[in-house]
């Protein structure tokens, strides 16, 4: 699950760099860093909730 999530987020970052997604907060190409911050937070949450 964690690897799939990482792959999906990497693909979203690539798409954002090529064609901006257009949702609020991701309207410009340089906003790809927000996806990276979200990915880091999600991976930290995954690590914290695993037993």
Coordinates of N, CA and C in Angstrom, one line a residue:
X1 N 0.8 -1.2 0.0 CA 0.0 0.0 0.0 C 0.9 1.3 0.0
X2 N 1.9 1.3 0.8 CA 2.7 2.4 0.9 C 3.5 2.7 -0.4
X3 N 3.9 1.6 -1.1 CA 4.6 1.8 -2.3 C 3.7 2.3 -3.4
X4 N 2.4 1.8 -3.4 CA 1.4 2.2 -4.4 C 1.1 3.7 -4.2
X5 N 1.0 4.1 -2.9 CA 0.7 5.5 -2.6 C 1.9 6.4 -3.1
X6 N 3.1 6.0 -2.9 CA 4.2 6.7 -3.3 C 4.3 6.8 -4.9
X7 N 4.0 5.8 -5.5 CA 3.9 5.8 -7.0 C 2.8 6.7 -7.5
X8 N 1.7 6.7 -6.9 CA 0.6 7.5 -7.4 C 0.9 9.0 -7.2
X9 N 1.6 9.3 -6.0 CA 1.9 10.7 -5.7 C 3.0 11.2 -6.6
X10 N 4.0 10.3 -7.0 CA 5.0 10.7 -7.9 C 4.4 11.0 -9.3
X11 N 3.5 10.2 -9.7 CA 2.8 10.4 -11.0 C 2.1 11.7 -11.0
X12 N 1.4 12.0 -9.8 CA 0.7 13.3 -9.7 C 1.6 14.5 -9.8
X13 N 2.8 14.3 -9.2 CA 3.8 15.4 -9.3 C 4.3 15.6 -10.7
X14 N 4.5 14.5 -11.5 CA 4.9 14.6 -12.9 C 3.8 15.2 -13.7
X15 N 2.6 14.8 -13.5 CA 1.5 15.4 -14.3 C 1.4 16.9 -13.9
X16 N 1.6 17.3 -12.7 CA 1.5 18.7 -12.3 C 2.6 19.5 -13.0
X17 N 3.8 18.9 -13.2 CA 4.9 19.7 -13.8 C 4.6 19.8 -15.3
X18 N 4.0 18.8 -16.0 CA 3.7 18.9 -17.4 C 2.4 19.7 -17.7
X19 N 1.3 19.3 -17.1 CA 0.0 19.9 -17.3 C -0.6 20.2 -15.9
X20 N -0.6 21.4 -15.5 CA -1.2 21.7 -14.1 C -2.6 21.1 -14.0
X21 N -2.8 20.5 -12.8 CA -4.1 19.8 -12.5 C -5.3 20.7 -12.6
X22 N -5.1 21.9 -12.0 CA -6.2 22.9 -12.1 C -7.1 22.9 -10.9
X23 N -6.9 22.1 -9.9 CA -7.8 22.2 -8.7 C -7.2 23.3 -7.8
X24 N -8.1 23.8 -6.9 CA -7.6 24.9 -6.0 C -6.3 24.5 -5.3
X25 N -5.4 25.4 -5.4 CA -4.1 25.2 -4.8 C -3.0 24.5 -5.7
X26 N -3.5 24.0 -6.8 CA -2.6 23.3 -7.8 C -2.8 23.9 -9.2
X27 N -2.8 25.2 -9.3 CA -3.1 25.8 -10.6 C -1.9 26.1 -11.4
X28 N -0.7 26.2 -10.8 CA 0.5 26.5 -11.5 C 1.5 25.3 -11.5
X29 N 2.4 25.3 -12.4 CA 3.3 24.2 -12.5 C 4.2 24.2 -11.3
X30 N 4.6 25.3 -10.7 CA 5.5 25.3 -9.6 C 4.9 24.9 -8.3
X31 N 3.6 24.6 -8.3 CA 2.9 24.1 -7.1 C 3.1 22.6 -6.8
X32 N 4.0 21.9 -7.6 CA 4.2 20.5 -7.4 C 4.7 20.2 -6.1
X33 N 5.4 21.1 -5.4 CA 6.0 20.9 -4.1 C 4.9 20.6 -3.0
X34 N 3.7 21.1 -3.3 CA 2.6 20.8 -2.3 C 2.2 19.4 -2.3
X35 N 2.3 18.7 -3.5 CA 2.1 17.3 -3.6 C 3.1 16.5 -2.8
X36 N 4.4 17.0 -2.9 CA 5.5 16.4 -2.2 C 5.3 16.5 -0.6
X37 N 4.9 17.6 -0.2 CA 4.6 17.8 1.2 C 3.5 16.9 1.7
X38 N 2.4 16.8 0.9 CA 1.3 15.9 1.2 C 1.8 14.4 1.3
X39 N 2.7 14.1 0.3 CA 3.3 12.7 0.3 C 4.1 12.4 1.6
X40 N 4.9 13.4 2.0 CA 5.7 13.2 3.2 C 4.8 13.0 4.5
X41 N 3.7 13.9 4.5 CA 2.8 13.8 5.7 C 2.1 12.4 5.7
X42 N 1.6 12.0 4.5 CA 0.9 10.7 4.4 C 1.8 9.5 4.8
X43 N 3.1 9.6 4.4 CA 4.0 8.5 4.8 C 4.3 8.5 6.3
X44 N 4.4 9.7 6.9 CA 4.6 9.8 8.3 C 3.4 9.3 9.1
X45 N 2.2 9.6 8.6 CA 1.0 9.0 9.3 C 1.0 7.5 9.2
X46 N 1.4 7.0 8.0 CA 1.4 5.5 7.8 C 2.4 4.9 8.8
X47 N 3.5 5.5 9.0 CA 4.5 5.0 9.9 C 4.0 5.1 11.4
X48 N 3.3 6.1 11.7 CA 2.8 6.3 13.1 C 1.7 5.3 13.4
X49 N 0.8 5.0 12.5 CA -0.3 4.1 12.8 C 0.0 2.6 12.7
X50 N 1.1 2.3 12.1 CA 1.5 0.9 12.0 C 1.9 0.4 13.4
X51 N 1.5 -0.8 13.7 CA 1.9 -1.3 15.1 C 3.4 -1.7 15.2

